[in-house]
Amino acid sequence: MTDERVPIELRVEALEQLLVERGLIDSAVMDKYIAMYETDVGPLNGAQVVAKAWTDPDYKERLLSDGTAAVAELGFKGPQGEHIVVLENTPAVHNVVVCTLCSCYPWPLLGLPPSWYKDPAYRARMVREPRAVLAEMGLRLPDDVEVRVWDSSSEVRYFVLPSRPAGTEGLSEEQLVPLVTRDAMVGVAQVTP
Amino acid sequence: MSKATGIHDMGGTEGWGAAPVPRPDEPVFAERWQARAFALAVLSIRLSGTNLDAFRHAMNRLDRRDYLDDGYYGRWLHGAENLLLDSSIIAQGTVEARAANMSGGSAEELGPPEPNKPDYAPAAAGSLREVSSAPRFAVGSAVRARAFDPPGHTRLPRYVMGHTGEVVIVQPAQVLPDTNAHFQGENPQWVYTVRFGSAELFGSDAEPFALHVDLYEDYLEEAP
């Protein structure tokens, strides 16, 4: 192997050109696929699930017992969402999700993973020193909170149901949605009012 | 069967520095090439007649630079190229030659080879399967993760190998990545979420926490 590496931007363009030229792929299909994850499928889906669970006890029960079916009720399914398990955060238990072997992530609920989730430091250290990693990311947990880390090594996809923050009792489902962040649904943050 | 280099198996490894601080306004794709690489990789799995497990293995056998230097979508692109080379959709060196020619060079480009896709067809869509056998372990079973040097692909992380934990969830049966990645059969089997204590994995000085990992039935044995 030589050190004359092809810059990645050029490499991507060269491969696309070769495959398009031979009629093996269609750039328009690529555009459509990219647009889907840039505009349609993202953390807003997960936020809707969380807000509904916070305001509808029956839905929350269904969500915790069969996550896949409960999120499908809201229309969320697709690649990387074959079997969804929902983990409830409470004042006593904090769940956080990682994929040490690649970067498996519940695409139908959260879209494509953010850069920090794919970072080697996150992948390597979340399973070894989660409190230290969470503190570096801005979340300091009291010592008496039980920390549970979930490594997504099969096709099961984990999704965190964050605690509903105090002071939001008067808010409607629609008003709660914008409070719910992607980071809270992976477990590296909490929702604040 | 090509062996994984192991760079991907990051759980518990050291030397990576601080965790990044999340940015709320991060775009889905920071650069356009990342979006193109994403779509190219997804389409290449179908084009090469392979599957998701083969794609993961195609990334796991990248060398350190191809895996790390251009980040997540860099490894997706290199992984996709591996699948296309394996199935002879493109010939070795073609991408480099085209890249050189796009920058004003005059490299000779090999024509397309005869495709040589694997003899592979999934039994059903996705990875979940019905199996007739009963689960070998139940919630509460004490189990040990086997310790082995995988000949090819595996989803058994090294940091749990040889360690003892407890089954907390019996998950639906799934296609076994170890054989499916190499088109040696789906070998569907039960998957167990196993909880390990941090002291069991990393010693008594470790932070106290519970680690959960999904392990295929073949990865487990009864705890001694």
CSV table of C-alpha atoms in Angstrom, one decimal:
chain,number,residue,atom,x,y,z
A,1,MET,CA,0.0,0.0,0.0
A,2,THR,CA,1.4,3.4,-0.9
A,3,ASP,CA,0.9,6.6,0.9
A,4,GLU,CA,-0.8,8.3,-2.1
A,5,ARG,CA,-4.2,8.0,-0.7
A,6,VAL,CA,-7.1,9.2,-2.8
A,7,PRO,CA,-8.9,12.0,-0.9
A,8,ILE,CA,-12.2,10.6,0.3
A,9,GLU,CA,-14.4,13.2,-1.5
A,10,LEU,CA,-12.8,12.2,-4.8
A,11,ARG,CA,-13.0,8.5,-4.0
A,12,VAL,CA,-16.8,8.8,-3.4
A,13,GLU,CA,-17.3,10.8,-6.6
A,14,ALA,CA,-15.2,8.3,-8.7
A,15,LEU,CA,-17.2,5.3,-7.4
A,16,GLU,CA,-20.6,7.0,-8.0
A,17,GLN,CA,-19.5,8.0,-11.5
A,18,LEU,CA,-18.4,4.5,-12.3
A,19,LEU,CA,-21.6,2.9,-11.1
A,20,VAL,CA,-23.9,5.4,-12.7
A,21,GLU,CA,-22.1,5.2,-16.1
A,22,ARG,CA,-22.7,1.5,-16.1
A,23,GLY,CA,-26.3,1.9,-15.2
A,24,LEU,CA,-25.9,0.1,-12.0
A,25,ILE,CA,-27.2,2.9,-9.8
A,26,ASP,CA,-29.3,6.0,-10.3
A,27,SER,CA,-28.1,9.3,-8.8
A,28,ALA,CA,-31.7,10.4,-8.4
A,29,VAL,CA,-32.4,7.3,-6.2
A,30,MET,CA,-29.4,8.3,-4.1
A,31,ASP,CA,-30.8,11.9,-3.8
A,32,LYS,CA,-34.2,10.6,-2.7
A,33,TYR,CA,-32.6,8.3,-0.1
A,34,ILE,CA,-30.4,11.1,1.3
A,35,ALA,CA,-33.3,13.6,1.4
A,36,MET,CA,-35.4,11.1,3.4
A,37,TYR,CA,-32.8,11.0,6.2
A,38,GLU,CA,-32.1,14.7,6.0
A,39,THR,CA,-35.7,15.9,6.2
A,40,ASP,CA,-38.2,13.1,7.1
A,41,VAL,CA,-36.6,10.6,9.5
A,42,GLY,CA,-35.1,12.2,12.5
A,43,PRO,CA,-35.3,12.8,16.3
A,44,LEU,CA,-38.7,14.5,16.0
A,45,ASN,CA,-40.2,11.0,15.5
A,46,GLY,CA,-38.8,9.9,18.8
A,47,ALA,CA,-39.8,13.1,20.5
A,48,GLN,CA,-43.4,12.4,19.5
A,49,VAL,CA,-43.2,9.0,21.0
A,50,VAL,CA,-41.9,10.4,24.3
A,51,ALA,CA,-44.4,13.2,24.5
A,52,LYS,CA,-47.3,10.7,23.9
A,53,ALA,CA,-45.9,8.3,26.6
A,54,TRP,CA,-45.7,11.2,29.1
A,55,THR,CA,-49.3,12.2,28.6
A,56,ASP,CA,-51.0,8.9,27.9
A,57,PRO,CA,-50.5,6.2,30.5
A,58,ASP,CA,-52.0,3.4,28.4
A,59,TYR,CA,-49.6,4.3,25.5
A,60,LYS,CA,-46.6,4.3,27.9
A,61,GLU,CA,-47.6,0.8,29.1
A,62,ARG,CA,-47.8,-0.5,25.5
A,63,LEU,CA,-44.5,1.2,24.7
A,64,LEU,CA,-42.6,-0.4,27.5
A,65,SER,CA,-44.1,-3.9,26.9
A,66,ASP,CA,-43.8,-3.9,23.1
A,67,GLY,CA,-41.8,-1.0,21.8
A,68,THR,CA,-41.9,-2.1,18.1
A,69,ALA,CA,-45.7,-2.2,18.0
A,70,ALA,CA,-46.2,1.0,20.0
A,71,VAL,CA,-43.9,3.1,17.8
A,72,ALA,CA,-45.6,1.6,14.7
A,73,GLU,CA,-48.9,3.0,16.0
A,74,LEU,CA,-47.4,6.4,15.2
A,75,GLY,CA,-46.1,5.2,11.8
A,76,PHE,CA,-42.5,4.7,12.7
A,77,LYS,CA,-40.8,1.6,11.3
A,78,GLY,CA,-38.2,0.7,8.8
A,79,PRO,CA,-34.5,-0.2,8.5
A,80,GLN,CA,-32.7,-0.4,11.9
A,81,GLY,CA,-36.0,-0.6,13.7
A,82,GLU,CA,-37.0,-4.3,13.4
A,83,HIS,CA,-37.2,-4.9,17.1
A,84,ILE,CA,-37.3,-1.9,19.5
A,85,VAL,CA,-36.9,-2.1,23.2
A,86,VAL,CA,-37.8,1.0,25.3
A,87,LEU,CA,-35.9,1.7,28.5
A,88,GLU,CA,-37.5,4.0,31.0
A,89,ASN,CA,-35.3,6.5,32.9
A,90,THR,CA,-36.5,7.4,36.4
A,91,PRO,CA,-35.0,9.4,39.3
A,92,ALA,CA,-33.4,6.1,40.5
A,93,VAL,CA,-32.3,4.5,37.2
A,94,HIS,CA,-30.5,6.0,34.2
A,95,ASN,CA,-30.2,4.0,31.0
A,96,VAL,CA,-27.7,4.9,28.2
A,97,VAL,CA,-27.2,3.3,24.8
A,98,VAL,CA,-24.0,2.6,22.8
A,99,CYS,CA,-22.8,0.3,20.0
A,100,THR,CA,-19.2,-0.7,20.6
A,101,LEU,CA,-18.9,-2.8,17.4
A,102,CYS,CA,-20.2,-0.2,14.9
A,103,SER,CA,-22.8,2.5,15.6
A,104,CYS,CA,-26.2,0.7,15.6
A,105,TYR,CA,-28.9,3.2,16.3
A,106,PRO,CA,-32.7,3.2,16.1
A,107,TRP,CA,-33.0,5.0,12.7
A,108,PRO,CA,-36.9,5.1,12.4
A,109,LEU,CA,-37.1,7.0,15.7
A,110,LEU,CA,-33.9,9.1,15.8
A,111,GLY,CA,-32.6,9.2,12.2
A,112,LEU,CA,-28.9,8.7,11.5
A,113,PRO,CA,-26.6,8.8,14.5
A,114,PRO,CA,-24.9,12.0,15.5
A,115,SER,CA,-21.1,12.3,15.3
A,116,TRP,CA,-20.5,11.9,19.1
A,117,TYR,CA,-22.3,8.5,19.0
A,118,LYS,CA,-19.9,7.2,16.3
A,119,ASP,CA,-16.8,8.6,18.0
A,120,PRO,CA,-14.3,5.9,19.2
A,121,ALA,CA,-14.0,7.5,22.6
A,122,TYR,CA,-17.8,7.1,23.1
A,123,ARG,CA,-17.9,3.6,21.7
A,124,ALA,CA,-14.9,2.4,23.7
A,125,ARG,CA,-15.4,4.1,27.1
A,126,MET,CA,-19.2,4.1,27.6
A,127,VAL,CA,-19.0,0.4,28.5
A,128,ARG,CA,-16.1,0.9,30.9
A,129,GLU,CA,-16.6,4.3,32.7
A,130,PRO,CA,-20.1,5.6,31.8
A,131,ARG,CA,-20.3,8.1,34.7
A,132,ALA,CA,-17.0,9.7,33.6
A,133,VAL,CA,-18.1,9.8,30.0
A,134,LEU,CA,-21.5,11.3,30.8
A,135,ALA,CA,-19.9,13.9,32.9
A,136,GLU,CA,-17.6,14.9,30.0
A,137,MET,CA,-20.6,15.2,27.9
A,138,GLY,CA,-22.3,17.5,30.4
A,139,LEU,CA,-24.5,15.1,32.4
A,140,ARG,CA,-23.5,14.6,36.1
A,141,LEU,CA,-25.5,11.9,37.8
A,142,PRO,CA,-25.9,11.7,41.6
A,143,ASP,CA,-24.0,8.7,43.1
A,144,ASP,CA,-27.2,7.0,44.2
A,145,VAL,CA,-28.6,6.7,40.6
A,146,GLU,CA,-28.2,3.3,39.2
A,147,VAL,CA,-26.5,3.4,35.8
A,148,ARG,CA,-27.4,0.8,33.1
A,149,VAL,CA,-25.5,0.7,29.9
A,150,TRP,CA,-26.9,-1.1,26.8
A,151,ASP,CA,-24.5,-2.3,24.0
A,152,SER,CA,-26.5,-2.8,20.8
A,153,SER,CA,-24.7,-5.9,19.5
A,154,SER,CA,-27.7,-7.6,17.9
A,155,GLU,CA,-30.5,-6.3,15.7
A,156,VAL,CA,-32.4,-5.1,18.8
A,157,ARG,CA,-32.5,-1.4,18.9
A,158,TYR,CA,-32.8,0.4,22.3
A,159,PHE,CA,-34.6,3.7,22.8
A,160,VAL,CA,-34.5,5.7,26.1
A,161,LEU,CA,-37.8,7.1,27.5
A,162,PRO,CA,-36.4,10.1,29.5
A,163,SER,CA,-38.0,11.3,32.8
A,164,ARG,CA,-40.6,14.0,32.3
A,165,PRO,CA,-39.2,17.1,33.9
A,166,ALA,CA,-40.8,18.7,36.9
A,167,GLY,CA,-42.7,21.9,36.1
A,168,THR,CA,-44.2,20.5,32.8
A,169,GLU,CA,-47.4,19.2,34.3
A,170,GLY,CA,-49.5,21.8,32.6
A,171,LEU,CA,-48.1,21.2,29.1
A,172,SER,CA,-49.9,19.4,26.4
A,173,GLU,CA,-48.5,16.6,24.3
A,174,GLU,CA,-47.8,19.0,21.5
A,175,GLN,CA,-46.1,21.5,23.8
A,176,LEU,CA,-43.9,18.7,25.2
A,177,VAL,CA,-42.5,17.5,21.9
A,178,PRO,CA,-40.0,20.4,21.3
A,179,LEU,CA,-38.5,19.8,24.8
A,180,VAL,CA,-37.4,16.3,24.0
A,181,THR,CA,-33.9,16.1,22.6
A,182,ARG,CA,-32.1,13.4,20.7
A,183,ASP,CA,-29.4,13.2,23.3
A,184,ALA,CA,-32.0,12.5,26.0
A,185,MET,CA,-33.4,9.6,23.9
A,186,VAL,CA,-30.0,8.0,23.8
A,187,GLY,CA,-29.3,8.7,27.5
A,188,VAL,CA,-26.5,11.2,27.5
A,189,ALA,CA,-28.7,14.1,28.6
A,190,GLN,CA,-31.9,14.7,30.6
A,191,VAL,CA,-34.9,16.7,29.4
A,192,THR,CA,-35.1,20.1,31.0
A,193,PRO,CA,-38.3,22.3,31.0
B,1,MET,CA,-13.1,-16.3,4.9
B,2,SER,CA,-11.2,-13.2,5.8
B,3,LYS,CA,-10.4,-12.4,9.3
B,4,ALA,CA,-11.5,-9.2,11.0
B,5,THR,CA,-8.6,-6.8,11.9
B,6,GLY,CA,-10.3,-6.0,15.1
B,7,ILE,CA,-10.1,-2.3,15.1
B,8,HIS,CA,-13.9,-2.1,15.2
B,9,ASP,CA,-14.1,-4.1,18.4
B,10,MET,CA,-13.7,-0.9,20.6
B,11,GLY,CA,-15.6,-1.7,23.7
B,12,GLY,CA,-13.4,-1.2,26.8
B,13,THR,CA,-10.3,-0.2,24.9
B,14,GLU,CA,-8.2,2.8,26.0
B,15,GLY,CA,-6.4,5.7,24.4
B,16,TRP,CA,-9.2,7.5,22.6
B,17,GLY,CA,-9.3,10.7,24.7
B,18,ALA,CA,-12.3,12.6,25.9
B,19,ALA,CA,-15.8,12.0,24.7
B,20,PRO,CA,-17.1,14.7,22.4
B,21,VAL,CA,-19.6,17.2,23.7
B,22,PRO,CA,-22.8,17.0,21.7
B,23,ARG,CA,-23.9,19.9,19.5
B,24,PRO,CA,-27.6,20.3,19.2
B,25,ASP,CA,-27.5,21.9,15.8
B,26,GLU,CA,-25.3,19.2,14.1
B,27,PRO,CA,-26.3,18.6,10.5
B,28,VAL,CA,-27.2,15.0,9.4
B,29,PHE,CA,-24.3,15.1,7.0
B,30,ALA,CA,-21.5,17.6,7.7
B,31,GLU,CA,-20.2,17.3,4.1
B,32,ARG,CA,-21.9,16.3,0.9
B,33,TRP,CA,-19.5,13.4,0.2
B,34,GLN,CA,-20.8,11.8,3.4
B,35,ALA,CA,-24.3,11.8,2.1
B,36,ARG,CA,-23.2,10.3,-1.2
B,37,ALA,CA,-21.1,7.7,0.6
B,38,PHE,CA,-24.1,6.8,2.8
B,39,ALA,CA,-26.4,6.2,-0.2
B,40,LEU,CA,-23.7,4.5,-2.2
B,41,ALA,CA,-23.1,2.0,0.6
B,42,VAL,CA,-26.8,1.2,1.1
B,43,LEU,CA,-27.2,0.6,-2.7
B,44,SER,CA,-23.9,-1.4,-2.9
B,45,ILE,CA,-25.2,-4.0,-0.5
B,46,ARG,CA,-28.0,-4.8,-2.9
B,47,LEU,CA,-25.8,-4.4,-6.0
B,48,SER,CA,-23.2,-6.9,-4.7
B,49,GLY,CA,-25.9,-9.5,-3.8
B,50,THR,CA,-24.8,-9.5,-0.2
B,51,ASN,CA,-26.3,-8.5,3.2
B,52,LEU,CA,-26.0,-6.3,6.2
B,53,ASP,CA,-23.8,-8.7,8.1
B,54,ALA,CA,-21.4,-9.0,5.1
B,55,PHE,CA,-21.3,-5.2,5.0
B,56,ARG,CA,-20.4,-4.9,8.6
B,57,HIS,CA,-17.7,-7.5,8.1
B,58,ALA,CA,-16.4,-5.6,5.1
B,59,MET,CA,-15.9,-2.6,7.4
B,60,ASN,CA,-14.4,-4.7,10.2
B,61,ARG,CA,-11.6,-6.0,8.0
B,62,LEU,CA,-10.5,-2.5,6.9
B,63,ASP,CA,-7.0,-1.5,8.0
B,64,ARG,CA,-6.7,1.1,10.8
B,65,ARG,CA,-6.5,4.1,8.4
B,66,ASP,CA,-9.4,3.1,6.2
B,67,TYR,CA,-11.4,2.5,9.3
B,68,LEU,CA,-10.6,5.6,11.2
B,69,ASP,CA,-9.1,8.4,9.0
B,70,ASP,CA,-12.3,9.5,7.2
B,71,GLY,CA,-14.7,8.7,10.0
B,72,TYR,CA,-18.0,6.8,9.9
B,73,TYR,CA,-18.9,7.5,6.3
B,74,GLY,CA,-15.3,7.0,5.2
B,75,ARG,CA,-15.5,3.4,6.5
B,76,TRP,CA,-18.9,3.0,4.9
B,77,LEU,CA,-17.4,3.9,1.5
B,78,HIS,CA,-14.4,1.6,2.0
B,79,GLY,CA,-16.7,-1.2,3.2
B,80,ALA,CA,-19.0,-0.8,0.2
B,81,GLU,CA,-15.9,-1.0,-2.1
B,82,ASN,CA,-14.9,-4.2,-0.4
B,83,LEU,CA,-18.4,-5.7,-1.2
B,84,LEU,CA,-18.2,-4.6,-4.8
B,85,LEU,CA,-14.7,-6.0,-5.2
B,86,ASP,CA,-15.7,-9.3,-3.6
B,87,SER,CA,-18.6,-9.7,-6.0
B,88,SER,CA,-16.5,-8.5,-8.9
B,89,ILE,CA,-18.8,-5.6,-9.7
B,90,ILE,CA,-15.7,-3.5,-10.0
B,91,ALA,CA,-12.1,-4.5,-10.5
B,92,GLN,CA,-9.3,-3.8,-8.1
B,93,GLY,CA,-7.8,-0.4,-8.9
B,94,THR,CA,-10.7,0.9,-10.9
B,95,VAL,CA,-11.8,3.5,-8.4
B,96,GLU,CA,-8.2,4.8,-8.0
B,97,ALA,CA,-7.8,5.0,-11.8
B,98,ARG,CA,-11.0,6.9,-12.2
B,99,ALA,CA,-10.1,9.3,-9.4
B,100,ALA,CA,-6.7,9.9,-11.0
B,101,ASN,CA,-8.4,10.6,-14.4
B,102,MET,CA,-10.9,12.9,-12.8
B,103,SER,CA,-7.9,15.0,-11.5
B,104,GLY,CA,-6.4,15.3,-15.0
B,105,GLY,CA,-4.4,12.0,-15.1
B,106,SER,CA,-4.4,9.3,-17.7
B,107,ALA,CA,-4.6,6.1,-15.8
B,108,GLU,CA,-5.7,3.0,-17.6
B,109,GLU,CA,-9.2,1.9,-16.4
B,110,LEU,CA,-10.0,-1.8,-16.4
B,111,GLY,CA,-13.3,-2.7,-17.9
B,112,PRO,CA,-16.0,-4.2,-15.7
B,113,PRO,CA,-15.2,-7.8,-14.7
B,114,GLU,CA,-17.7,-10.7,-14.8
B,115,PRO,CA,-19.8,-10.3,-11.7
B,116,ASN,CA,-19.3,-13.1,-9.3
B,117,LYS,CA,-22.0,-12.6,-6.7
B,118,PRO,CA,-22.3,-15.0,-3.7
B,119,ASP,CA,-24.8,-17.9,-3.9
B,120,TYR,CA,-27.1,-16.2,-1.4
B,121,ALA,CA,-30.7,-15.4,-0.9
B,122,PRO,CA,-32.3,-14.5,2.5
B,123,ALA,CA,-35.0,-16.8,3.8
B,124,ALA,CA,-37.1,-13.7,4.6
B,125,ALA,CA,-36.7,-9.9,4.9
B,126,GLY,CA,-34.8,-8.5,7.8
B,127,SER,CA,-33.0,-10.4,10.6
B,128,LEU,CA,-35.8,-11.7,12.8
B,129,ARG,CA,-36.8,-15.4,12.3
B,130,GLU,CA,-39.1,-17.9,13.8
B,131,VAL,CA,-37.4,-20.9,15.3
B,132,SER,CA,-39.0,-24.2,16.5
B,133,SER,CA,-36.5,-24.9,19.3
B,134,ALA,CA,-37.1,-23.6,22.8
B,135,PRO,CA,-34.6,-21.1,24.2
B,136,ARG,CA,-31.7,-22.8,25.9
B,137,PHE,CA,-31.6,-20.1,28.6
B,138,ALA,CA,-34.2,-18.2,30.5
B,139,VAL,CA,-34.4,-14.9,32.3
B,140,GLY,CA,-32.3,-15.4,35.5
B,141,SER,CA,-30.0,-18.0,33.9
B,142,ALA,CA,-26.3,-17.6,34.8
B,143,VAL,CA,-24.3,-17.7,31.6
B,144,ARG,CA,-20.8,-17.3,30.4
B,145,ALA,CA,-19.8,-15.6,27.2
B,146,ARG,CA,-17.5,-18.0,25.3
B,147,ALA,CA,-13.9,-16.9,24.6
B,148,PHE,CA,-12.8,-17.6,21.1
B,149,ASP,CA,-10.7,-16.1,18.3
B,150,PRO,CA,-13.4,-15.7,15.6
B,151,PRO,CA,-12.3,-17.1,12.2
B,152,GLY,CA,-14.4,-14.4,10.5
B,153,HIS,CA,-17.3,-12.1,11.4
B,154,THR,CA,-18.8,-12.1,14.9
B,155,ARG,CA,-20.9,-9.8,17.1
B,156,LEU,CA,-19.5,-11.1,20.3
B,157,PRO,CA,-17.5,-8.2,21.7
B,158,ARG,CA,-14.1,-9.1,23.1
B,159,TYR,CA,-14.6,-7.3,26.4
B,160,VAL,CA,-17.3,-9.7,27.6
B,161,MET,CA,-15.5,-12.9,26.4
B,162,GLY,CA,-15.0,-15.4,29.2
B,163,HIS,CA,-17.1,-13.4,31.7
B,164,THR,CA,-20.2,-14.5,33.6
B,165,GLY,CA,-23.5,-12.6,33.6
B,166,GLU,CA,-27.2,-13.1,34.0
B,167,VAL,CA,-29.9,-13.3,31.3
B,168,VAL,CA,-32.4,-10.4,31.7
B,169,ILE,CA,-34.3,-10.5,28.4
B,170,VAL,CA,-34.9,-13.3,25.9
B,171,GLN,CA,-35.1,-11.5,22.6
B,172,PRO,CA,-36.7,-12.8,19.4
B,173,ALA,CA,-34.6,-15.2,17.4
B,174,GLN,CA,-32.3,-13.7,14.8
B,175,VAL,CA,-30.1,-14.7,11.9
B,176,LEU,CA,-26.6,-15.5,13.2
B,177,PRO,CA,-24.2,-12.8,11.8
B,178,ASP,CA,-21.1,-15.1,12.1
B,179,THR,CA,-22.4,-17.5,9.3
B,180,ASN,CA,-24.7,-15.1,7.5
B,181,ALA,CA,-21.9,-12.6,6.8
B,182,HIS,CA,-20.1,-15.4,4.9
B,183,PHE,CA,-23.2,-16.8,3.2
B,184,GLN,CA,-22.9,-20.0,5.1
B,185,GLY,CA,-26.5,-20.1,6.2
B,186,GLU,CA,-28.7,-18.0,8.4
B,187,ASN,CA,-28.5,-20.3,11.4
B,188,PRO,CA,-31.3,-18.4,13.2
B,189,GLN,CA,-31.2,-18.6,17.0
B,190,TRP,CA,-32.3,-17.0,20.2
B,191,VAL,CA,-30.7,-13.9,21.4
B,192,TYR,CA,-30.3,-13.0,25.0
B,193,THR,CA,-29.7,-9.7,26.7
B,194,VAL,CA,-27.1,-10.5,29.4
B,195,ARG,CA,-26.3,-8.2,32.3
B,196,PHE,CA,-22.7,-8.1,33.5
B,197,GLY,CA,-21.5,-6.4,36.6
B,198,SER,CA,-18.8,-3.8,36.0
B,199,ALA,CA,-16.5,-5.4,38.5
B,200,GLU,CA,-16.8,-8.8,36.7
B,201,LEU,CA,-15.7,-7.1,33.5
B,202,PHE,CA,-13.2,-4.6,34.6
B,203,GLY,CA,-12.2,-5.4,38.2
B,204,SER,CA,-13.2,-4.2,41.6
B,205,ASP,CA,-11.9,-0.7,40.9
B,206,ALA,CA,-14.4,-0.2,38.1
B,207,GLU,CA,-17.2,2.4,38.4
B,208,PRO,CA,-20.3,0.6,39.7
B,209,PHE,CA,-22.8,0.0,36.8
B,210,ALA,CA,-24.6,-2.7,35.0
B,211,LEU,CA,-23.6,-3.5,31.4
B,212,HIS,CA,-26.1,-5.1,29.1
B,213,VAL,CA,-25.2,-6.7,25.8
B,214,ASP,CA,-27.1,-8.9,23.3
B,215,LEU,CA,-25.6,-12.3,22.8
B,216,TYR,CA,-26.6,-15.0,20.3
B,217,GLU,CA,-27.2,-18.5,21.7
B,218,ASP,CA,-24.0,-19.8,20.1
B,219,TYR,CA,-21.9,-17.3,22.1
B,220,LEU,CA,-23.1,-18.5,25.4
B,221,GLU,CA,-22.5,-21.5,27.7
B,222,GLU,CA,-23.9,-22.3,31.2
B,223,ALA,CA,-21.9,-20.5,33.9
B,224,PRO,CA,-19.5,-22.9,35.6
